[in-house]
CSV table of C-alpha atoms and ligand atoms in Angstrom, one decimal:
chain,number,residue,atom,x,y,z
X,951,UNK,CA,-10.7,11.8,18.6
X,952,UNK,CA,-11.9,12.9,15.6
X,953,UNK,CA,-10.4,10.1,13.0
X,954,UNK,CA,-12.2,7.0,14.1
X,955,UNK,CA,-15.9,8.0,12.9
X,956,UNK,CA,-16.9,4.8,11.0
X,957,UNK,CA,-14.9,4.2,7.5
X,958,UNK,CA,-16.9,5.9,4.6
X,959,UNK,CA,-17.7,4.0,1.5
X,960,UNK,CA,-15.2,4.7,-0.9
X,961,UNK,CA,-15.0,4.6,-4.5
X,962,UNK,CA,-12.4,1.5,-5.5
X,963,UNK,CA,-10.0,1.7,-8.7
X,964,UNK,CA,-9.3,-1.1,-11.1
X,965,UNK,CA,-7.3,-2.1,-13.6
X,966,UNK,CA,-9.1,-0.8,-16.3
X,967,UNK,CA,-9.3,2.5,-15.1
X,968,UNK,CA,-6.7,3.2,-12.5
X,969,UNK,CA,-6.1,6.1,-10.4
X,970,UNK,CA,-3.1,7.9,-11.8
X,971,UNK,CA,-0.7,9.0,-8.7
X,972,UNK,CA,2.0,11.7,-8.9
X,973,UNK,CA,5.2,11.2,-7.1
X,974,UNK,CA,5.7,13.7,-4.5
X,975,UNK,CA,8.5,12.5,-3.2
X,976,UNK,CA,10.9,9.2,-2.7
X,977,UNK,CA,13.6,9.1,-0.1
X,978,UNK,CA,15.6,6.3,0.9
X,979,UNK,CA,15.1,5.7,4.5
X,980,UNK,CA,18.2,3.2,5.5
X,981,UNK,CA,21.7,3.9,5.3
X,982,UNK,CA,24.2,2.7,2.3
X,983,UNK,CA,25.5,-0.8,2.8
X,984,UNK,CA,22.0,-2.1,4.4
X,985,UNK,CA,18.3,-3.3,2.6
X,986,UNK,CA,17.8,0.0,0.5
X,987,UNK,CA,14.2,0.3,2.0
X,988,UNK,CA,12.1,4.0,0.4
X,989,UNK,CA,9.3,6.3,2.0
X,990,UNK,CA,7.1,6.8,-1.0
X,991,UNK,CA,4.9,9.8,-1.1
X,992,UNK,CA,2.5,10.0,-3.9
X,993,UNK,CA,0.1,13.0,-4.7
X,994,UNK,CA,-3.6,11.9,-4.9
X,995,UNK,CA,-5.1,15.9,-5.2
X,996,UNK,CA,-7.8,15.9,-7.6
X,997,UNK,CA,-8.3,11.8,-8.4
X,998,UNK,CA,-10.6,10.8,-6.0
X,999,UNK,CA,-8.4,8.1,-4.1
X,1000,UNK,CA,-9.8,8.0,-0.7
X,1001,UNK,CA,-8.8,5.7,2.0
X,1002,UNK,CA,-8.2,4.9,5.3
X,1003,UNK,CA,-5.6,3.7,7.7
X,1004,UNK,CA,-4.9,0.3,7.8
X,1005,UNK,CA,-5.8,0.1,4.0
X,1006,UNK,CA,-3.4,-1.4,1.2
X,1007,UNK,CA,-3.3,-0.8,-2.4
X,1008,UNK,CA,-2.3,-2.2,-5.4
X,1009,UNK,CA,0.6,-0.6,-7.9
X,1010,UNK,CA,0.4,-1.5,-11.3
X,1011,UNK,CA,3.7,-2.4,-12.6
X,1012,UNK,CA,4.5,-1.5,-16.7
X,1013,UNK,CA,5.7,-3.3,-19.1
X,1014,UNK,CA,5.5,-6.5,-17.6
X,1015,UNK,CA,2.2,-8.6,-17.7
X,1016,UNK,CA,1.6,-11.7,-15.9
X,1017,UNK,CA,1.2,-14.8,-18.0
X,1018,UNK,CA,-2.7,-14.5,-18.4
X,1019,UNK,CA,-1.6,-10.6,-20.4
X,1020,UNK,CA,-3.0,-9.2,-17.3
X,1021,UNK,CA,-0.9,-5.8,-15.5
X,1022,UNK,CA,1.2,-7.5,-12.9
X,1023,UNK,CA,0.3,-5.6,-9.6
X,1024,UNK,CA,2.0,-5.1,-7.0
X,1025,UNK,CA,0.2,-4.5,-3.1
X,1026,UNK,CA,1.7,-2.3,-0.5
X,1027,UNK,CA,0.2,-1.6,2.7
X,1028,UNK,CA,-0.7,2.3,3.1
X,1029,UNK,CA,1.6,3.9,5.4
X,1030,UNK,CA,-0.1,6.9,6.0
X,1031,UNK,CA,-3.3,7.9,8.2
X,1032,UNK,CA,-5.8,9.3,5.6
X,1033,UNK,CA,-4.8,12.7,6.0
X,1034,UNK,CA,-1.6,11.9,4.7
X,1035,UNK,CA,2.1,12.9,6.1
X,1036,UNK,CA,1.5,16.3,5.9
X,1037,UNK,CA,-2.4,16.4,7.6
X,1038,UNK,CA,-3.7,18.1,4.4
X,1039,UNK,CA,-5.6,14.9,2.9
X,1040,UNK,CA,-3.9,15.1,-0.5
X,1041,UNK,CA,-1.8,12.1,-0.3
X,1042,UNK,CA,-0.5,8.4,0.7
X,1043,UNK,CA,2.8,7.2,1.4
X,1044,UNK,CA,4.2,3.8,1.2
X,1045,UNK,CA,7.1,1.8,2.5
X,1046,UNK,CA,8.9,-0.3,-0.2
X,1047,UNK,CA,11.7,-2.8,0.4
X,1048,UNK,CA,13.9,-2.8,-2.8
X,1049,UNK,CA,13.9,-6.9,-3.4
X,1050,UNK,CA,17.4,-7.4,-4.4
X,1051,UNK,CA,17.5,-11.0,-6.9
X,1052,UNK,CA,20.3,-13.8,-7.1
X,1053,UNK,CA,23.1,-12.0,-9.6
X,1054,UNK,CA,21.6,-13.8,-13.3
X,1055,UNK,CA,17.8,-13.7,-12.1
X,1056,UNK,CA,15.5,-11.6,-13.8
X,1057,UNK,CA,13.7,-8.8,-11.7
X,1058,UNK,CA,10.3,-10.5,-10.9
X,1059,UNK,CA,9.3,-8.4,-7.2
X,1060,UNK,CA,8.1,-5.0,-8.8
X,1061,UNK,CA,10.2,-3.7,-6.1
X,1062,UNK,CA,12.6,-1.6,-8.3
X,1063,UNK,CA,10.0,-0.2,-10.4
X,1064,UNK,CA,8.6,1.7,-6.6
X,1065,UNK,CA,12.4,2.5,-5.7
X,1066,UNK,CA,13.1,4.1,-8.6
X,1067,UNK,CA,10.6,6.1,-9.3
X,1068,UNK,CA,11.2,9.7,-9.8
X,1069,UNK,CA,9.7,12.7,-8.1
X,1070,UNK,CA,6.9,13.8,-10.8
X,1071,UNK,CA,6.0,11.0,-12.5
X,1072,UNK,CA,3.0,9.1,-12.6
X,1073,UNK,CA,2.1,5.8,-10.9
X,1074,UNK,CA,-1.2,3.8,-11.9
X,1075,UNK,CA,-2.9,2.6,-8.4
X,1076,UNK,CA,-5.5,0.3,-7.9
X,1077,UNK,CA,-7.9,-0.2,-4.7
X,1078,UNK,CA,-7.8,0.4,-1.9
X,1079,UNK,CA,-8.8,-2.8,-0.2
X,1080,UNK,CA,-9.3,-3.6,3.2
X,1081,UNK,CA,-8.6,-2.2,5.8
X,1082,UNK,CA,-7.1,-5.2,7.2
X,1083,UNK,CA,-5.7,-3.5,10.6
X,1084,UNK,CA,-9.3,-1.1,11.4
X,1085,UNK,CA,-8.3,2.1,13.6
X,1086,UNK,CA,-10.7,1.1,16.3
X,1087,UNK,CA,-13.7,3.2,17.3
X,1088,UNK,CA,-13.2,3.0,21.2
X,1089,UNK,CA,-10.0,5.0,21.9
X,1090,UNK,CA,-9.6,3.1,25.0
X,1091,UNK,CA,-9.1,0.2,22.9
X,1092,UNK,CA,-5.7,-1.7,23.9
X,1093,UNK,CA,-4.1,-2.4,20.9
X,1094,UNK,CA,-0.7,-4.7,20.4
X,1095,UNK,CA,0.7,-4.3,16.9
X,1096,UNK,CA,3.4,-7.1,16.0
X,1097,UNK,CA,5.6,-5.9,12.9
X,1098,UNK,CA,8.4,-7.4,11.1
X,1099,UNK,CA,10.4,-5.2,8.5
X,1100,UNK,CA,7.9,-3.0,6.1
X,1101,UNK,CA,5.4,-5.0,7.9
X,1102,UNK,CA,5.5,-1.7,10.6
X,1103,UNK,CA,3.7,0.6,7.4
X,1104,UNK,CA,-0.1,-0.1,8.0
X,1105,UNK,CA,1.0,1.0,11.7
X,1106,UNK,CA,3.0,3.9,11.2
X,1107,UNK,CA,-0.6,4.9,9.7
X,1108,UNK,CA,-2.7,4.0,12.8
X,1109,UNK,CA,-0.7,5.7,15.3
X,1110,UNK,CA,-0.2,8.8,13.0
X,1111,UNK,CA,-3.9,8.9,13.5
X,1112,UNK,CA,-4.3,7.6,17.0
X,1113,UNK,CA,-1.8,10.2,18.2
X,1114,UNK,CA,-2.6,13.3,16.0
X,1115,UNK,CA,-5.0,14.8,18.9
X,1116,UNK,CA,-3.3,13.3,22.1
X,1117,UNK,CA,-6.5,11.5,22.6
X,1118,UNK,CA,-5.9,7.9,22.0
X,1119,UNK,CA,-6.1,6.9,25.9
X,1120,UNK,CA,-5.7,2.9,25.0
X,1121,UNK,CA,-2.2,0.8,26.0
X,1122,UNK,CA,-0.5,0.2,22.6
X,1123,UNK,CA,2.4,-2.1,22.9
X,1124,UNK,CA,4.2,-2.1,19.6
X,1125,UNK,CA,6.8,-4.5,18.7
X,1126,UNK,CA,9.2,-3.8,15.3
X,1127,UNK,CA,11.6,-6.5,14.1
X,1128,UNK,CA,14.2,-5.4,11.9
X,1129,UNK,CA,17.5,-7.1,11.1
X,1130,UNK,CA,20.0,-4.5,12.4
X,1131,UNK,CA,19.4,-1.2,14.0
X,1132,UNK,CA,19.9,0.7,11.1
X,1133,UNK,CA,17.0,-0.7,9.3
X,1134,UNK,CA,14.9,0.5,12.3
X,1135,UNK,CA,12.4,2.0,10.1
X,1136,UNK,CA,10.7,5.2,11.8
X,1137,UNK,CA,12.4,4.5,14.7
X,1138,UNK,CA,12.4,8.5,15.6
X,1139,UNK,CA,9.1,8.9,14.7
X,1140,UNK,CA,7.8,5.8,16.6
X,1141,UNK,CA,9.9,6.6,19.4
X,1142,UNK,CA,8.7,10.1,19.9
X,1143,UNK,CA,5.2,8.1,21.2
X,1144,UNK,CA,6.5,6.9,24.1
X,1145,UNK,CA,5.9,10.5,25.4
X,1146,UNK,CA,1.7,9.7,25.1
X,1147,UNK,CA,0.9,7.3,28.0
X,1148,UNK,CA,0.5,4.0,28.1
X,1149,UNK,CA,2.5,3.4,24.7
X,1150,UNK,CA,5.4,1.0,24.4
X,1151,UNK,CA,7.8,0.2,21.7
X,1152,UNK,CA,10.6,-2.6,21.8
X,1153,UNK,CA,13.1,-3.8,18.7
X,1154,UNK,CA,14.0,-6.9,18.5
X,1155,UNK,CA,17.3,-6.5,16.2
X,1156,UNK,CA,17.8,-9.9,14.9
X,1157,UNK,CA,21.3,-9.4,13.8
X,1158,UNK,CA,22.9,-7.6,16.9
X,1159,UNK,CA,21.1,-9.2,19.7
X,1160,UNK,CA,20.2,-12.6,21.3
X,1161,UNK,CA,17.3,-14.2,23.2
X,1162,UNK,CA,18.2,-16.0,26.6
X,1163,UNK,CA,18.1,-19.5,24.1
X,1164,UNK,CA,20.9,-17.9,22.5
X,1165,UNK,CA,18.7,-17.4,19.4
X,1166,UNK,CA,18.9,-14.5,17.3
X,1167,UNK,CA,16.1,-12.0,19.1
X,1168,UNK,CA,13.0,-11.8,17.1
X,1169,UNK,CA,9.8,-9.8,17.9
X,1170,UNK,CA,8.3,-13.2,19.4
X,1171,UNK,CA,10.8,-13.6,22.1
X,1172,UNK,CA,10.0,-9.8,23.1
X,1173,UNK,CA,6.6,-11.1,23.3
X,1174,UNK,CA,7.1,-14.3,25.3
X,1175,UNK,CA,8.4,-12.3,27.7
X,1176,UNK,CA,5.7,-9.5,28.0
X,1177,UNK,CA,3.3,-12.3,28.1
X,1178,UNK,CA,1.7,-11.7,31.1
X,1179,UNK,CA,1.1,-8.4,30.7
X,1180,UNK,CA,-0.3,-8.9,26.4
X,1181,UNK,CA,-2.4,-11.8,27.6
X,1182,UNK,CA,-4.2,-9.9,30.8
X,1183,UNK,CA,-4.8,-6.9,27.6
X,1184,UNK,CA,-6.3,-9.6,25.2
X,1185,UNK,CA,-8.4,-11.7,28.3
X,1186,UNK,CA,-9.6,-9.0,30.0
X,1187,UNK,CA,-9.0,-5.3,28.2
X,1188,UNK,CA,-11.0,-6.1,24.5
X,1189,UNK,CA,-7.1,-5.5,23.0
X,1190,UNK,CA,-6.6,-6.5,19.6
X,1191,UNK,CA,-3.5,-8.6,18.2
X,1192,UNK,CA,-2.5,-6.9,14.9
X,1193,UNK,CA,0.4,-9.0,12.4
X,1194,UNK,CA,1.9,-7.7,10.3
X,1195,UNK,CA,5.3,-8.8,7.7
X,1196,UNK,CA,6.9,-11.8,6.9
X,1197,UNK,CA,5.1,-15.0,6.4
X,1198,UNK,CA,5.4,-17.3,9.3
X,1199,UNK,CA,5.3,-14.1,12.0
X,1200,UNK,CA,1.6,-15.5,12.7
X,1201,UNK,CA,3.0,-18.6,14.2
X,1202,UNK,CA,5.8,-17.8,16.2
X,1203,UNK,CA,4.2,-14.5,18.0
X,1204,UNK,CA,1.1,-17.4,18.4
X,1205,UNK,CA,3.5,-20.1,19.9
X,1206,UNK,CA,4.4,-16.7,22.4
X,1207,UNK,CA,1.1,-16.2,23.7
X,1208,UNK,CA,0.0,-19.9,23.7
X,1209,UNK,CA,3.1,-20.8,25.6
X,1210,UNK,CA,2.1,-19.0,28.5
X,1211,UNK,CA,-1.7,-19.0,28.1
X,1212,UNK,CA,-1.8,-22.6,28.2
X,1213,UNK,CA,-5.0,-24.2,28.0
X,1214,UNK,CA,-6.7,-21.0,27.6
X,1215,UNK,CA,-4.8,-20.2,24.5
X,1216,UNK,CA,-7.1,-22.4,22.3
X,1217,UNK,CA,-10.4,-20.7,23.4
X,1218,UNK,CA,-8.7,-17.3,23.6
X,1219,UNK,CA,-7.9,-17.3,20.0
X,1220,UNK,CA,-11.4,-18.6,18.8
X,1221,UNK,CA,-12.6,-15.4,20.8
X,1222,UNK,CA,-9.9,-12.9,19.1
X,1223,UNK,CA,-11.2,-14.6,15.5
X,1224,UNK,CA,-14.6,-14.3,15.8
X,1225,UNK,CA,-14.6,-10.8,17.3
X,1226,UNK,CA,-12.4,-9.7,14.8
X,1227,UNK,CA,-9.7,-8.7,17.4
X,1228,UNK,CA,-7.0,-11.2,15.9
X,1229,UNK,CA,-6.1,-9.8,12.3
X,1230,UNK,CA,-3.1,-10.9,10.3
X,1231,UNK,CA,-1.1,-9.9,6.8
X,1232,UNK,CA,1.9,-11.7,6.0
X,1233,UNK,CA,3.4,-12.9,2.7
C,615,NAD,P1,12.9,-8.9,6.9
C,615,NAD,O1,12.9,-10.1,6.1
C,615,NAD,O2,14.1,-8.0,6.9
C,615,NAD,O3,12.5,-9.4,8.4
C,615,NAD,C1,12.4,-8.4,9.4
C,615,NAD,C2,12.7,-9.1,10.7
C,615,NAD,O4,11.8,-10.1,11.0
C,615,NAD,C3,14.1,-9.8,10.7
C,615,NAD,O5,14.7,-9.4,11.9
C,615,NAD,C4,13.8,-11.3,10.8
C,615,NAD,O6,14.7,-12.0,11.5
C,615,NAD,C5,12.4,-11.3,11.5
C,615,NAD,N1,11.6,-12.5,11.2
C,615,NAD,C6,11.6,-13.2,10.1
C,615,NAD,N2,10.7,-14.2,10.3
C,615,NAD,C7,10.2,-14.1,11.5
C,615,NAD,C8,9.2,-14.9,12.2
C,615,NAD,N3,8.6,-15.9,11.7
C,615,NAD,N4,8.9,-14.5,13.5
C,615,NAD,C9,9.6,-13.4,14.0
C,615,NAD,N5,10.5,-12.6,13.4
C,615,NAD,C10,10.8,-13.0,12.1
C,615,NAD,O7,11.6,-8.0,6.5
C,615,NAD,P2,11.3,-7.4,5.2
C,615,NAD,O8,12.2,-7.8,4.1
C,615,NAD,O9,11.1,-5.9,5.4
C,615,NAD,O10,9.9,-8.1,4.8
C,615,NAD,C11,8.7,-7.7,5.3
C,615,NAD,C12,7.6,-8.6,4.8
C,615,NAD,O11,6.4,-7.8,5.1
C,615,NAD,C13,7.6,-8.8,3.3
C,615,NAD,O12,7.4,-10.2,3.1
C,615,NAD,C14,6.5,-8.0,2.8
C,615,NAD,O13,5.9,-8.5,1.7
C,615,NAD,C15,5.6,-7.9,4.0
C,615,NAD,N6,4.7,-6.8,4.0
C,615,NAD,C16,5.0,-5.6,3.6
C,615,NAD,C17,4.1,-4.5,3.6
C,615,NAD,C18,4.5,-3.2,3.0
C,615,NAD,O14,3.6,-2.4,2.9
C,615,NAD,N7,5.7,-2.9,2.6
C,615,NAD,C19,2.9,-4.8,4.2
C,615,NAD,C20,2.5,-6.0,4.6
C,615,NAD,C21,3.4,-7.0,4.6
C-alpha cells in the first residue's frame, strides 16, 4: 500500500490568491429526465494544488459576492484519490448536483456555475481543507462508509486509493442512497470492488423500493439490518463509521446502530468520537 504514508503538509489557497484550475473535462453522469448530477475534472499541472483523499475544497463563484463583498464560495468534497482519475497526479475531480430553484427564485446554490462550465476554462479554487474522511494508515482497517447522493464523492476517492494496488485487506461495507437507480452515481465503478475481498456495497433506492415498515428504503434501514455484523466491526475490529450527504443522515444511520446496540450504543459512540473513528459531513 503505498498511498496511506502519513498526509504531507500542504500548501493552502485563499481567497486572495486562488489556485486557478483548468477544466479538463465535465460530463453529466445521470440520464435526461433525472437530477442532472456532473463528474468535474479539473487540471491542476503546474499550480501547486496538492491534496489528499478525503479532502474538500472551496470554488469561488464570480460575479456574485456575499453580502459582506466577500467571493461567495462554494465547497465540494474531492472526489478523487490524489493521484487523480487518470493515476498521473495532475488533477481532481468533483461531483456536483445541479440545484434546480422554485420557477421565480434567483439562483443562490453555485451549482450552475460548476455544471456549466466548459472544458478549458478556468475555475478559482480555494483550500483544501480537511481531510474530514482520513484514508487510514492500517490497511486492515474495517471501514463502513454511509453515503447519501453526492455524499458517495469523498469515497469514490478513498477506495480509488484503497483499491489501486489490491492491497487494502480491510472489510469495507459501503452503503449509497440515491433516489432512483438511475442516479446511482458510480455505480459501475463501485460495483466493480466487490471483486476485492471483503468489500460490500448495497443501494438503498428510495424511490423504487420499500423497507419492511413500508417506508421508502433509505441507507439506514440497510444498516439496521446489517447491524450485527457493523456493530461486531465497530466493538471489536477498530472500523470507522464515515457520513457522508444530506443533513440529518447522522441521526437516522445513529438511531440504526443504537437500536440494536442498546445500552452499549452510548459508550460505543463516545469511543468512535474520541478515537476519531466516528467522522461526519452533512449539510
Ligand atoms: P438527495 O437529496 O438526492 O438524497 C439522496 C438519498 O438520501 C435519497 O434517497 C434520500 O431519500 C436519502 N435521504 C435523505 N435524507 C436521509 C436521511 N436522513 N437518512 C437516510 N437517507 C436519507 O441527495 P443529494 O441531492 O445528492 O444531496 C447530497 C447532499 O450531500 C447535499 O446536501 C450536499 O450538500 C451534500 N454533500 C455533497 C458533497 C459533494 O462533494 N458533492 C460532499 C459532502 C456533502
Amino acid at each position: 500500500m503505498t498511498e496511506t504514508a502519513p498526509r504531507p503538509a500542504h500548501k493552502t489557497f485563499d481567497v486572495s490568491a486562488p489556485a486557478l484550475a483548468r477544466v479538463r473535462s465535465n460530463r453529466r453522469i445521470t440520464p435526461l429526465f433525472s437530477a442532472d448530477v456532473r463528474h468535474i475534472v479539473l487540471d491542476t499541472s503546474g499550480i501547486g494544488y496538492n491534496y489528499v483523499e478525503g479532502q474538500a475544497l472551496g470554488v469561488v463563484v464570480p460575479g456574485t459576492g456575499s453580502p459582506g463583498g466577500l467571493p461567495r464560495l462554494k465547497y465540494y468534497s474531492i472526489a478523487s484519490s490524489r493521484s487523480g482519475d487518470d493515476g498521473l497526479g495532475q488533477s481532481l475531480s468533483v461531483c456536483v448536483k445541479r440545484v434546480v430553484e422554485p420557477e421565480g427564485t434567483p439562483s443562490s446554490s453555485g451549482s450552475h456555475y460548476l455544471c456549466d462550465l466548459e472544458e478549458g476554462s478556468t475555475v478559482a479554487l480555494v483550500g483544501p481543507y480537511g481531510p474530514t474522511f482520513p484514508l487510514p494508515s492500517d490497511p486492515a482497517t474495517p471501514l463502513i462508509l454511509a453515503a447519501a447522493g453526492t455524499g458517495i464523492a469523498p469515497f469514490r476517492g478513498l477506495l480509488a486509493a484503497m483499491y489501486r494496488d489490491d492491497s487494502w485487506q480491510g472489510p469495507v461495507r459501503l452503503y449509497h442512497g440515491v433516489r432512483t437507480s438511475a442516479e446511482a452515481l458510480y455505480r459501475t465503478e463501485l460495483e466493480r470492488y466487490a471483486s476485492q475481498p471483503h468489500f460490500q456495497i448495497r443501494h438503498a433506492f428510495s424511490r423504487e423500493g420499500h423497507a419492511a415498515d413500508g417506508h421508502p428504503c433509505r441507507i439506514h434501514h440497510l444498516m439496521a439490518s446489517d447491524a450485527p455484523d457493523l456493530l461486531n466491526l465497530l466493538l471489536h475490529h477498530n472500523a470507522r463509521l464515515y457520513i457522508c450527504g444530506v443533513r440529518g443522515l447522522e441521526d437516522t444511520v445513529e438511531s440504526a446502530l443504537a437500536s440494536s446496540a442498546g445500552s452499549l450504543w452510548p459508550s460505543l459512540k463516545n469511543r468512535l468520537l474520541a478515537e476519531g473513528r466516528l467522522r461526519v459531513s452533512t449539510s
